[in-house]
Every structure is written in structure tokens, then in C-alpha cells.
mmCIF file of C-alpha atoms in Angstrom:
data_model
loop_
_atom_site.group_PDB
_atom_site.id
_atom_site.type_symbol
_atom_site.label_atom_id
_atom_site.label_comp_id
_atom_site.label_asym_id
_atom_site.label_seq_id
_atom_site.Cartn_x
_atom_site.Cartn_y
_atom_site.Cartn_z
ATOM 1 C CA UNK A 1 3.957 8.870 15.838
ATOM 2 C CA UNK A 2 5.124 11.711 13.751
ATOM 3 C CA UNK A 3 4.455 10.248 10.121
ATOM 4 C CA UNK A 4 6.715 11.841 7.774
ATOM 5 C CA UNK A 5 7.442 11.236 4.235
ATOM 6 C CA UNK A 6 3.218 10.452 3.962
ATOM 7 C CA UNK A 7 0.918 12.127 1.798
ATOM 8 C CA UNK A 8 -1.791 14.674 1.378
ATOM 9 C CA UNK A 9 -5.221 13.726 1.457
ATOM 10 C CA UNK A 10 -8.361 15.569 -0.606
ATOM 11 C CA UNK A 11 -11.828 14.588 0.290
ATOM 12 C CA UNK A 12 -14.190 13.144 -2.481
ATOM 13 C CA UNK A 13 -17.599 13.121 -2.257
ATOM 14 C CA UNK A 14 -19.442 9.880 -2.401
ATOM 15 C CA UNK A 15 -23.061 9.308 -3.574
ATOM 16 C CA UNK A 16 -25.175 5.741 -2.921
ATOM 17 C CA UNK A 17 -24.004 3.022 -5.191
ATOM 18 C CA UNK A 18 -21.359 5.319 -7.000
ATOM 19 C CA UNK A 19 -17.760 5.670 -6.171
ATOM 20 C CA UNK A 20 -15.312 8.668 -7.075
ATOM 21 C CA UNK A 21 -11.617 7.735 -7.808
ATOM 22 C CA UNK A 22 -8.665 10.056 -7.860
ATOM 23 C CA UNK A 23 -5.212 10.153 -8.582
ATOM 24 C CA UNK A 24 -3.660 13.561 -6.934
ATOM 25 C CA UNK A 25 -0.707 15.095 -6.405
ATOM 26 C CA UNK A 26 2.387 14.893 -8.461
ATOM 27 C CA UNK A 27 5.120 16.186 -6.879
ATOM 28 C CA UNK A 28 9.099 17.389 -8.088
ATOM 29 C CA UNK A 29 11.587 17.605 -5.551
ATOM 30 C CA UNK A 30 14.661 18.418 -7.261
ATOM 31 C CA UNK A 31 18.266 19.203 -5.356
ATOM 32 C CA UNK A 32 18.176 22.694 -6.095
ATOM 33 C CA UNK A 33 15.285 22.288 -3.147
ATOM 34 C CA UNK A 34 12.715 24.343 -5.293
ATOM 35 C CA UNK A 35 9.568 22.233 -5.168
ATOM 36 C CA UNK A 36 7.152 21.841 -7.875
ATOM 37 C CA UNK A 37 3.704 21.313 -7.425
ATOM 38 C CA UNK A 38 1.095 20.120 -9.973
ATOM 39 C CA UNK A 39 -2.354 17.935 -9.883
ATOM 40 C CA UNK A 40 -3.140 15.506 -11.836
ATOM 41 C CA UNK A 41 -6.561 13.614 -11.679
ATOM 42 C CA UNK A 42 -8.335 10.392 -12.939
ATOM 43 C CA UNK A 43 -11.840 10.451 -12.025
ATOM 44 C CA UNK A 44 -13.907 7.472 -12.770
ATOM 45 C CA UNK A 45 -17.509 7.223 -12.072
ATOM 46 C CA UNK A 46 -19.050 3.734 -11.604
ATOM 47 C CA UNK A 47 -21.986 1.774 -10.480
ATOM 48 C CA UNK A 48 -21.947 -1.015 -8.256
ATOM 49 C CA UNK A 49 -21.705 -4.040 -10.130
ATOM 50 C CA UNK A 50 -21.944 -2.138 -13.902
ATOM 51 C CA UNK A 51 -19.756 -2.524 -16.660
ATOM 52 C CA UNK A 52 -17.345 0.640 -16.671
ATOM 53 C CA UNK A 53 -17.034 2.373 -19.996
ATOM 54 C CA UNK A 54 -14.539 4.988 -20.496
ATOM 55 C CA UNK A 55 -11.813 6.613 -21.777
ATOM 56 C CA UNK A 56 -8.315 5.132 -22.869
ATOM 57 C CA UNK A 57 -9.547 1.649 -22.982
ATOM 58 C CA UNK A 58 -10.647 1.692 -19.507
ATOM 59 C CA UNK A 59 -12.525 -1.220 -18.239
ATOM 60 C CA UNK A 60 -13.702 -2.990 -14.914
ATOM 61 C CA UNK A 61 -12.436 -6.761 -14.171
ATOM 62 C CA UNK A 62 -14.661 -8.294 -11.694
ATOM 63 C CA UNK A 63 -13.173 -10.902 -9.330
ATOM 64 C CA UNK A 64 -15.325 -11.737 -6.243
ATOM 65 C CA UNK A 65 -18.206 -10.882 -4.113
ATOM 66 C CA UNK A 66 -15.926 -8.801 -1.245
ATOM 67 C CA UNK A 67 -16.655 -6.911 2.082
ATOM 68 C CA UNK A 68 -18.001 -3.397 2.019
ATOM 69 C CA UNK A 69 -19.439 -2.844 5.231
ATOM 70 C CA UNK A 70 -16.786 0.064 5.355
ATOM 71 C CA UNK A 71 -13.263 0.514 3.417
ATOM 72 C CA UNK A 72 -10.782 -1.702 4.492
ATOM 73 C CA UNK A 73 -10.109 -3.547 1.543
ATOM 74 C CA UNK A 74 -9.675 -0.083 -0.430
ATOM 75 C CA UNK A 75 -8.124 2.187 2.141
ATOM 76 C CA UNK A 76 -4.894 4.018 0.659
ATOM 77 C CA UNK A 77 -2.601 2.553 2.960
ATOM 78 C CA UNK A 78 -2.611 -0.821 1.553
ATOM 79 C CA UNK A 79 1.005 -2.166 0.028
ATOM 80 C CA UNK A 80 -0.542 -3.823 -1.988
ATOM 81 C CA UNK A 81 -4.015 -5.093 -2.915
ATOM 82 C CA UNK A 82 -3.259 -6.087 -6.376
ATOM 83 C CA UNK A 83 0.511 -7.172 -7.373
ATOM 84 C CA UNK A 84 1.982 -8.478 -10.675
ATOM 85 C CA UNK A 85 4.883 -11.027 -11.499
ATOM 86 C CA UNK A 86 6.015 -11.666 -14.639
ATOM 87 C CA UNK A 87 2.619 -12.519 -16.071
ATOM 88 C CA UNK A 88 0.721 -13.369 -13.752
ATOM 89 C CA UNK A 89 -1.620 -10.638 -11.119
ATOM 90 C CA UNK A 90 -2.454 -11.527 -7.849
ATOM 91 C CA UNK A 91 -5.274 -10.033 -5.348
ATOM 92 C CA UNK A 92 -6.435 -10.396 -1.652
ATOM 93 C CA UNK A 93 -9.466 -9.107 0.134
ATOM 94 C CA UNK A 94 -11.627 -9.995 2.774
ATOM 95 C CA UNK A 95 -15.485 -11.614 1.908
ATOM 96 C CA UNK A 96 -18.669 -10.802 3.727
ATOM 97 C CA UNK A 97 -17.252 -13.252 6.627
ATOM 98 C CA UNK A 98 -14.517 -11.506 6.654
ATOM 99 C CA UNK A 99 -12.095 -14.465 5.447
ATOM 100 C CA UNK A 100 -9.336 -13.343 3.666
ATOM 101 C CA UNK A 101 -9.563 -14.253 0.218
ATOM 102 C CA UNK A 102 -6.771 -14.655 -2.633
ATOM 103 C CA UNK A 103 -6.713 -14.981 -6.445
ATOM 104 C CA UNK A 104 -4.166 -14.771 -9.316
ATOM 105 C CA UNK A 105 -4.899 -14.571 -12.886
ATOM 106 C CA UNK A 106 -2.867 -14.269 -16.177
ATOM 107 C CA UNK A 107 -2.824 -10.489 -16.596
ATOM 108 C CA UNK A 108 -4.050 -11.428 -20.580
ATOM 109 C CA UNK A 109 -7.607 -12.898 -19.481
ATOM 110 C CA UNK A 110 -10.547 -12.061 -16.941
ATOM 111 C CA UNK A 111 -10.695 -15.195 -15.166
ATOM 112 C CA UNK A 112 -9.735 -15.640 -11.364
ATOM 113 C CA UNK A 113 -8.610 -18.274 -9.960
ATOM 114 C CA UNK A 114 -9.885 -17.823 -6.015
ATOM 115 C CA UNK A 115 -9.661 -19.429 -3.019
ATOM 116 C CA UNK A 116 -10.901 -18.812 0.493
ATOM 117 C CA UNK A 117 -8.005 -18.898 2.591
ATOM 118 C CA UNK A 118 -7.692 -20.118 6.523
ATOM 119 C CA UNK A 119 -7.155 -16.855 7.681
ATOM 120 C CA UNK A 120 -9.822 -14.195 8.617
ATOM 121 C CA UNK A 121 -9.742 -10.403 9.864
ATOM 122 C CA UNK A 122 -11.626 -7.762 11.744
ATOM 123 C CA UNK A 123 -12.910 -6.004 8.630
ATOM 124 C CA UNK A 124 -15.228 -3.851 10.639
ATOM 125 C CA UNK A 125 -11.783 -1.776 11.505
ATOM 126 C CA UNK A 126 -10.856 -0.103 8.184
ATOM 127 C CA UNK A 127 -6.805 -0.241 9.477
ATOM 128 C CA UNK A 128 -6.880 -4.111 9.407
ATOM 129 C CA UNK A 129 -6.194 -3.912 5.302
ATOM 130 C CA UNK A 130 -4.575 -7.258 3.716
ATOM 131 C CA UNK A 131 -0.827 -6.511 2.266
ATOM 132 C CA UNK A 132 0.356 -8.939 -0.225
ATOM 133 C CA UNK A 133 3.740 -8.858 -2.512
ATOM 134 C CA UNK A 134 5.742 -11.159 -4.519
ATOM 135 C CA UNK A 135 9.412 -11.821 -3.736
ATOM 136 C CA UNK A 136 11.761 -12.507 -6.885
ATOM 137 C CA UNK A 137 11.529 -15.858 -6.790
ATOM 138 C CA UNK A 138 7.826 -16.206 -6.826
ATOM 139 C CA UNK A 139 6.789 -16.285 -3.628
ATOM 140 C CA UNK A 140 3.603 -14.686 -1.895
ATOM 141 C CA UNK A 141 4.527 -12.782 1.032
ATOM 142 C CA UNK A 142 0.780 -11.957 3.493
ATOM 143 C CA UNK A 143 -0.022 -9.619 6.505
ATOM 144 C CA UNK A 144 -3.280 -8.722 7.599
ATOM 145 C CA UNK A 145 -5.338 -7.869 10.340
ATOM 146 C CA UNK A 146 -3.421 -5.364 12.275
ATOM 147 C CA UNK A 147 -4.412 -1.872 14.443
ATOM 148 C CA UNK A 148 -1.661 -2.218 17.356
ATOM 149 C CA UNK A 149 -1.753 -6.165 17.680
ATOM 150 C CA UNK A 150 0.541 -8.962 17.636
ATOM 151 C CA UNK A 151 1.881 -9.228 14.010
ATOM 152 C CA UNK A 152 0.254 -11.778 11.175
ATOM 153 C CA UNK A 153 1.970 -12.679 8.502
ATOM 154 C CA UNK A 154 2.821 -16.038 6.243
ATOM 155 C CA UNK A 155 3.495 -16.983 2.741
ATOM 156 C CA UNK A 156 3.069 -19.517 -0.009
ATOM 157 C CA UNK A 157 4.084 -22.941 0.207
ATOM 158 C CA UNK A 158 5.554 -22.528 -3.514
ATOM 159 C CA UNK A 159 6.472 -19.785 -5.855
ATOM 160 C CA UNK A 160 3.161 -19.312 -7.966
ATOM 161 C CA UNK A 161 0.896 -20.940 -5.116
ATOM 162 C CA UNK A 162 -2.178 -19.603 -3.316
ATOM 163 C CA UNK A 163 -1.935 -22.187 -0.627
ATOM 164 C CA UNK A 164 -0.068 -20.047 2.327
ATOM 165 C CA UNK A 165 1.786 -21.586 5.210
ATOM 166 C CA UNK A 166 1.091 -21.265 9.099
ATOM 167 C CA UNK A 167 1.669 -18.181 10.165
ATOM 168 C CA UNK A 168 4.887 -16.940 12.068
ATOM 169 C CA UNK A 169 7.339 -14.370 12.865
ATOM 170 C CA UNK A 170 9.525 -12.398 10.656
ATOM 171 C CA UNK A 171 12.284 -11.385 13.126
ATOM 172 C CA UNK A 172 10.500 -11.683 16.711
ATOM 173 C CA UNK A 173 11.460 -7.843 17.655
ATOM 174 C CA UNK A 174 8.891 -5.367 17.952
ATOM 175 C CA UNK A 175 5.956 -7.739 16.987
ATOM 176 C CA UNK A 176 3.768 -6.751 19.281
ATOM 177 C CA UNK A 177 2.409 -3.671 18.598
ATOM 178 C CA UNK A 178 2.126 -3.207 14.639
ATOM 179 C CA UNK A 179 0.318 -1.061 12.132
ATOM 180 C CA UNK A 180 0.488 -0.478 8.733
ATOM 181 C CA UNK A 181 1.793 -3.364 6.903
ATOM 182 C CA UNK A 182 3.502 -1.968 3.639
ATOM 183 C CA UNK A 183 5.947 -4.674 1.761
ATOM 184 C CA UNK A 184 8.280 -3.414 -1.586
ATOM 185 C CA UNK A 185 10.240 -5.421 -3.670
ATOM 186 C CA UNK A 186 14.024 -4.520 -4.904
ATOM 187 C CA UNK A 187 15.343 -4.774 -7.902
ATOM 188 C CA UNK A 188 16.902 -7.960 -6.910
ATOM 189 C CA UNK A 189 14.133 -9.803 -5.786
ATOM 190 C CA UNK A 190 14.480 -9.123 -2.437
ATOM 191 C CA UNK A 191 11.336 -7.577 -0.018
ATOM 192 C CA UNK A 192 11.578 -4.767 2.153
ATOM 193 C CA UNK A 193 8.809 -4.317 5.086
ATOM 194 C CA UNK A 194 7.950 -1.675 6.690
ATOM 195 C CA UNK A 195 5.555 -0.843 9.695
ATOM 196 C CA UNK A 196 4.040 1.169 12.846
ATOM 197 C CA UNK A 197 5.354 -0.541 16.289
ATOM 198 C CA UNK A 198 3.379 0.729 18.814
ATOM 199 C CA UNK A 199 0.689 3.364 18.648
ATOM 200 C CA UNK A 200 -0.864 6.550 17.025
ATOM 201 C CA UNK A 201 1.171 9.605 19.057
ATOM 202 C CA UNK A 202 3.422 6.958 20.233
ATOM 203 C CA UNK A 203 4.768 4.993 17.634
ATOM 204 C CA UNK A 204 8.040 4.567 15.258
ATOM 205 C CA UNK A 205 8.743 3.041 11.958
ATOM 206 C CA UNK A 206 9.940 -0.246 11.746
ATOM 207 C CA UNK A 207 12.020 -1.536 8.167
ATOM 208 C CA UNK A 208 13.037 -5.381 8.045
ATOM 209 C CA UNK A 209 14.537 -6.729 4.751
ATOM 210 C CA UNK A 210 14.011 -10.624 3.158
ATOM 211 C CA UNK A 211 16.596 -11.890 1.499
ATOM 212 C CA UNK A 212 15.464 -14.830 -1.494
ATOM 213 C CA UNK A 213 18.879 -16.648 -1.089
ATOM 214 C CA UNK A 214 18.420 -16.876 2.739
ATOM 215 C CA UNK A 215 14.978 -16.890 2.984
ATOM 216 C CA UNK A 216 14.938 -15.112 6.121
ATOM 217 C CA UNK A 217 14.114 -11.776 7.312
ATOM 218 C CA UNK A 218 15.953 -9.478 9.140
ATOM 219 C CA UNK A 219 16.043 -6.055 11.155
ATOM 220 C CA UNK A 220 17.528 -3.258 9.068
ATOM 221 C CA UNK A 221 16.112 0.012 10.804
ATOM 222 C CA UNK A 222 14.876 0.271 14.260
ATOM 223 C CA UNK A 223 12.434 3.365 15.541
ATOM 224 C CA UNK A 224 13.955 4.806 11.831
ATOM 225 C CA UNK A 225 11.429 7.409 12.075
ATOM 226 C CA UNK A 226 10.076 8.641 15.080
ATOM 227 C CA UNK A 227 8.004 11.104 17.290
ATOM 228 C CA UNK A 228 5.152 12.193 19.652
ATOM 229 C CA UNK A 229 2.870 14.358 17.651
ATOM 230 C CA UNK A 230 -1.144 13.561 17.873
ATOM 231 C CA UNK A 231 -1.741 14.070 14.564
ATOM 232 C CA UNK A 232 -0.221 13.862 11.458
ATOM 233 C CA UNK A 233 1.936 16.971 9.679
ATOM 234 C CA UNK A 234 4.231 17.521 7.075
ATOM 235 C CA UNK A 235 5.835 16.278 4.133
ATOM 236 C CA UNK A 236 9.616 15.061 4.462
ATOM 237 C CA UNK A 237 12.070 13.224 2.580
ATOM 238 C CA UNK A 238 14.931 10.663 2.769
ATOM 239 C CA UNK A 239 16.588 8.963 0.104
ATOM 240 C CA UNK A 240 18.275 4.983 0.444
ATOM 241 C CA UNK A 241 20.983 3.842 -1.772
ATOM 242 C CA UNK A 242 21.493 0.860 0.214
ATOM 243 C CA UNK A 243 18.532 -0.870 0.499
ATOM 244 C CA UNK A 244 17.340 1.030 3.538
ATOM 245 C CA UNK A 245 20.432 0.386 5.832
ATOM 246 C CA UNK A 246 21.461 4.191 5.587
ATOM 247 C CA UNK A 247 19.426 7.416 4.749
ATOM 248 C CA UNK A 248 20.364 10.640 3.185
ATOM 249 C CA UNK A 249 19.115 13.998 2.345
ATOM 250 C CA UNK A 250 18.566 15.259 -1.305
ATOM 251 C CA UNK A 251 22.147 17.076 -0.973
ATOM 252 C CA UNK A 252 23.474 13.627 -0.017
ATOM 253 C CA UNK A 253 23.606 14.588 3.664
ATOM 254 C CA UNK A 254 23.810 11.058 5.825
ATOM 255 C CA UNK A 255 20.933 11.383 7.916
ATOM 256 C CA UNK A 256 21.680 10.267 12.012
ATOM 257 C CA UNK A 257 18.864 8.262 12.847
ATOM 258 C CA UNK A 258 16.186 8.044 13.925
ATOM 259 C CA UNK A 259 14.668 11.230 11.495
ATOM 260 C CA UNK A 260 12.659 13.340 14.439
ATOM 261 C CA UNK A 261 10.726 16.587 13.283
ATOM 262 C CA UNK A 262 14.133 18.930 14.468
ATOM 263 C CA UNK A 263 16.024 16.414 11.366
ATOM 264 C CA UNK A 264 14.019 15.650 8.751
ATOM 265 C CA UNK A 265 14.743 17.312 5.504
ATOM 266 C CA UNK A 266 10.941 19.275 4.202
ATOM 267 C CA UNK A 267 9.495 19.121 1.156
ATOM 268 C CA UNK A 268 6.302 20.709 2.327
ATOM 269 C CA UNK A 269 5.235 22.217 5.438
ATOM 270 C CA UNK A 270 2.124 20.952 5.971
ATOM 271 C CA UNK A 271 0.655 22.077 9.697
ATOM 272 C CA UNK A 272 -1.458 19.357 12.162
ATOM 273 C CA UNK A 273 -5.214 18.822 11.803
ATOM 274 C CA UNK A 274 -4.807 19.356 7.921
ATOM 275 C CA UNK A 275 -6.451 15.499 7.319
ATOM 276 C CA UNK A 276 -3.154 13.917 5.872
ATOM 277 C CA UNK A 277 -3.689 10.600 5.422
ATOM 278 C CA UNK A 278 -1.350 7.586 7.274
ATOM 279 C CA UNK A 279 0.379 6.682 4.139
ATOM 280 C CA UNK A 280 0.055 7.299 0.461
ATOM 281 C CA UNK A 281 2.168 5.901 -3.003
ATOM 282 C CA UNK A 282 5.769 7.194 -4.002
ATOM 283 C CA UNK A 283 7.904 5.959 -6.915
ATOM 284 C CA UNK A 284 10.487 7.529 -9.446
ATOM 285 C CA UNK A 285 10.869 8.604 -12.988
ATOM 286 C CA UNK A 286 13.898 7.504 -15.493
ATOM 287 C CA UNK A 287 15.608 10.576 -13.761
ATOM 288 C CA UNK A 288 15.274 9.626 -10.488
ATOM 289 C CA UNK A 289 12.747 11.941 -9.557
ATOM 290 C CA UNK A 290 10.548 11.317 -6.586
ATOM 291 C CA UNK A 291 6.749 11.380 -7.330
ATOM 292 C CA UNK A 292 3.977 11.628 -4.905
ATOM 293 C CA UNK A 293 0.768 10.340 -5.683
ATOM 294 C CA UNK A 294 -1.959 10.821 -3.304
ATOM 295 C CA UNK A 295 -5.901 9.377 -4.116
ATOM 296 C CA UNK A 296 -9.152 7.960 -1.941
ATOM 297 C CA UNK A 297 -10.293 4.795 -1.862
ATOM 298 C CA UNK A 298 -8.343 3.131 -4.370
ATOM 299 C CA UNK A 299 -4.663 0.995 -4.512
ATOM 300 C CA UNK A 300 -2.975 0.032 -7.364
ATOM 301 C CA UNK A 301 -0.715 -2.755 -8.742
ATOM 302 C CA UNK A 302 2.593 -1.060 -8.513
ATOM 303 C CA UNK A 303 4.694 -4.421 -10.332
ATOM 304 C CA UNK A 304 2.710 -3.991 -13.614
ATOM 305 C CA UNK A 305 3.265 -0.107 -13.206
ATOM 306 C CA UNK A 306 6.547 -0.230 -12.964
ATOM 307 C CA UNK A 307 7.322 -3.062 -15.552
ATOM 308 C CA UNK A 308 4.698 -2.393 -18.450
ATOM 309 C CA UNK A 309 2.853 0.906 -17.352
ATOM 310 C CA UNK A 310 -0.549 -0.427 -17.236
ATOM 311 C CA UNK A 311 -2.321 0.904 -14.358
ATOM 312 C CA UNK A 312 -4.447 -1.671 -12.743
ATOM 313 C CA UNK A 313 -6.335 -0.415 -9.525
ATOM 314 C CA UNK A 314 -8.431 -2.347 -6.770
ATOM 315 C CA UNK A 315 -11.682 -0.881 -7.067
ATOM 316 C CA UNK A 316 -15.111 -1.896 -4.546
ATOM 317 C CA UNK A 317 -18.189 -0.373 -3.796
ATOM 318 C CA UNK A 318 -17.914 0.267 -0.270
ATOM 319 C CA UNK A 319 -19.784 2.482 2.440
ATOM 320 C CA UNK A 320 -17.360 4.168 5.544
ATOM 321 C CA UNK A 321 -18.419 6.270 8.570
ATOM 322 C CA UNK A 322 -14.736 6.112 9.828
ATOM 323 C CA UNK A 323 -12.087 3.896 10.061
ATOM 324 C CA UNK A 324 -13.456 1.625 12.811
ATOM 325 C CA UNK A 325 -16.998 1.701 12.040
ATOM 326 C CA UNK A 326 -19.276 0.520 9.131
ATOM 327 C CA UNK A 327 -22.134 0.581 7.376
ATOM 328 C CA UNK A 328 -25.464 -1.951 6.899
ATOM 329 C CA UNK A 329 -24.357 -3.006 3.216
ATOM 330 C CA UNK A 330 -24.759 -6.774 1.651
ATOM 331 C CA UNK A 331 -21.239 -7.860 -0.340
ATOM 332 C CA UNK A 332 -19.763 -5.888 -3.544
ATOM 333 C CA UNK A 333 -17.932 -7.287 -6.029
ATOM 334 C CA UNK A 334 -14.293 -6.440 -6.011
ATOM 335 C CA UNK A 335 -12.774 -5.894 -9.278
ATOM 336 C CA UNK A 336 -9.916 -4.433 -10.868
ATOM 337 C CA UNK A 337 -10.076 -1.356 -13.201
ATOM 338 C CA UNK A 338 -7.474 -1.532 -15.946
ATOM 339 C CA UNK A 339 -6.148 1.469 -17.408
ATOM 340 C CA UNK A 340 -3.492 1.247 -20.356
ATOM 341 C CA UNK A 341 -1.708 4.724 -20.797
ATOM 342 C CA UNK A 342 -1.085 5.183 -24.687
#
């Protein structure tokens, strides 16, 4: 698949027992098409299982005792780990038996409320991450346990509830083959979901949009990005104001889908074999400006971001030899590093 609009990817050394976060990348793309390139990085040192102290009222918010046999519940393609609604923060993660495991708390206190759902995943493949969001009426919205399989996903019985339903289909299209479960939330409550149908080389990007009146989902963009490259290469860029029915350019150009490589509008030229990752974190300033924020081994609550700029990321002692193999290690606590920017 050629994966435009991802990120870049910087390798961070690990040592036993000790992690290494990052927060890279910010990136101005303005319409003048001049592009702006600066780093900025957050690098916390912890222990497994230690109380963090740092910096900027930094501190570590253990939930519960979660896989780490490799990363999948920390890999940077998950949308999301940790997500915020009003007040209240929820999380998902798979155990050391690899159930899937949720938990909400008041984003005020330190105590989780966590239950061991009926769903489990193949944790020993790092792409199998759990994506969770909250529509705008409350709802829980799960997928998990997908590397080119038949698609899982469900939600809560009730707004506020941690009790999901059966699972079942979204639309029934393309449902098949799917990667890469990454949900967002409009301003009006409404979800967008995007994913991989089919396979790496031979894939395309699939968008479906949920609708909180309806309750239903539908097919918005079909194969919206596509391609046959091996590996992954190059930053691009495409702009919705319609909820992701049309695309444009940052001149305003309407974009003819889908985006190919011979298309696509570049922000960066970035060649093959340079170790970009999948997917990586975008969002925009007051001014509209895109920002591109590339780290390892860490995901972030991007609700609480955007709504009261406390950074709050999923953090998890964890051991990786690639994405579909692991490592002889007992369960580490997931927790949730809070970080209030003054």
C-alpha cells in the first residue's frame, strides 16, 4: 500500500527495565508550500513499576497488570489507547492472557474502574493493537485484533458503560481484509474510521463515518488512498472540509480520488527503506496549521489534548524483537503518564 500522509520514525534505544519516550517532529506546512521543520522532544526515563518523578508536574498513573511480551499495546499506530469525555478517561489493553481489558476513571482521581472484557487478541503480533473512542453521545466505540483479518469491532451497551455488545459489522464492505484500526471524533459528535483493506504492498485506505442520530455507519471513501509500493515513502497531504467526503490540496485544489503517488500533494520527500513508521499523530493549531508529531512506543489521549491540554500518554514496560514476535517477560503494569503543560 503506498502510505501517505504517515510519519517519520527515529529509533530510541531501550535498556532492561527502562523505557525511552519521545515526542518528535513538529511540522508547518503553510500555503505558500515552504515547509518548516523543527524537533521537539519529551524524554522520560522510567523504571518498571517505579514512581516517575519529573519535570512540569509529571507523574505515572498505574492502572493494571498488562501484556508486554512485545509492544502491541504501545505501538504508535494505535487511535487510541487512552480517550477522554467530558470528565471521565477511558483505557483498553490486553492482560498476560491476552484478554482485552477496559477501564474508565474520573480524570480528577487515580482509581480505575476495570473489567476483563469477553473479547481476547493475538498480542504476540504487535499490529493487533486495541482502538477505542467515544462518540458524542457517550458511547464506546472497540476494534481490535487485526493484521489482514476479518474485521472486530463492537461498542457499549450505554453511553458511560464498559459492558460492550456482540460484535458486528460496521458497513459489510471491505471487511475482510483490515489493518490499522484508527477512529476520530468530529466536532459534532460524530466518528470517523479509518483503515488498511487488504495487505502491505497491496492495500488501500478505507474511511467510513457514524452518525449519533442514526446510529449507523456508513462508507464515505473507498480505496481513498492507494498504491503498490513495498515499503513505505513519503510525506503527503490532503485537507477535508467535509467530513472526509471530498479532499483538497493546500491551494484548495479538489483532489480526484483515489490520491496515487503521480497525485498526492508533498510535504516531504522522504525515499523507501527510510523506516517510516505505518501511522503516526496529526492535529491543528488555532490557525489551522497542520502538526506532525511522530514518537516510539507511546499513544496519547488526544480528547483531553484537544479540550484541556493535558497530555496524558499510555505508557508500559514492554520488550519487542519485531512486530510479530516477542519476548520471555512476566506482566507490566500499564499506566498513564500525565503531563500538564503550564
Amino acid at each position: 500500500m503506498l502510505r501517505q500522509m504517515r510519519g517519520l520514525i527515529t529509533d530510541i534505544s531501550t535498556k532492561k527495565n527502562k523505557l525511552k519516550y519521545l515526542l518528535f517532529l513538529k511540522m508547518y506546512f503553510n500555503i505558500s508550500k515552504n515547509l518548516f521543520v523543527c524537533a521537539l522532544m519529551l524524554m522520560v526515563s522510567i523504571t518498571a513499576n517505579a514512581q516517575l518523578k519529573g519535570i512540569n508536574n509529571a507523574e505515572i498513573i498505574p492502572a493494571g497488570e498488562a501484556w508486554a511480551k512485545n509492544s502491541v499495546n504501545t505501538v504508535i499506530f494505535r487511535r487510541n489507547s487512552l480517550v477522554t469525555y467530558k470528565d471521565t478517561q477511558y483505557i483498553a489493553y490486553y492482560d498476560e492472557d491476552k484478554n482485552v481489558v477496559l477501564g474508565k476513571r474520573n480524570i480528577n482521581s487515580k482509581d480505575w474502574e476495570l473489567i476483563v472484557t469477553p473479547y481476547k487478541g493475538d498480542a504476540t503480533d504487535a499490529h493487533k493493537s486495541i482502538s477505542i473512542m467515544i462518540d458524542g453521545d457517550g458511547y464506546l466505540h472497540m476494534s481490535w485484533d487485526l493484521h489482514g483479518g476479518p474485521f472486530n469491532y463492537c461498542k457499549s451497551i450505554s453511553p458511560g458503560s464498559l459492558e460492550l455488545t456482540p460484535k458486528f459489522n460496521m458497513t459489510g464492505f471491505k471487511e475482510k481484509h483490515v489493518t490499522y484500526p484508527e477512529f476520530y471524533r468530529l466536532a459534532n459528535g460524530n466518528l470517523l474510521f479509518l483503515y488498511r483493506d487488504g495487505g502491505s504492498g497491496n492495500g488501500s485506505l478505507m474511511l467510513n463515518i457514524y452518525d449519533i442520530k442514526t446510529k449507523k455507519w456508513k462508507m464515505i471513501q473507498d480505496g481513498w488512498i492507494n498504491g503498490d509500493v513495498s515499503t513505505n515513502h513519503d510525506m503527503c497531504y490532503a485537507k477535508s472540509d467535509d467530513g472526509g467526503v471530498t479532499w483538497k490540496k493546500s491551494t484548495d485544489e479538489k483532489y480526484n480520488l483515489p490520491i496515487t503517488a503521480a497525485t498526492a500533494e508533498y510535504a516531504l520527500k522522504i525515499p523507501q527503506k527510510s523506516e517510516l513508521i505505518n501511522s503516526t499523530a496529526i492535529a491543528v493549531d488555532e490557525n489551522n496549521s497542520p502538526y506532525i508529531v511522530n514518537y516510539w512506543k507511546t499513544t496519547y489521549d488526544t480528547e483531553l489534548w484537544k479540550d484541556k491540554k493535558i497530555l496524558n500518554l499510555f505508557v508500559q514496560n514492554v520488550e519487542q524483537g519485531d512486530g510479530e514476535t516477542t519476548k520471555e517477560l512476566t506482566g507490566q503494569k500499564a499506566a498513564v503518564l500525565k503531563w500538564k503543560i503550564k
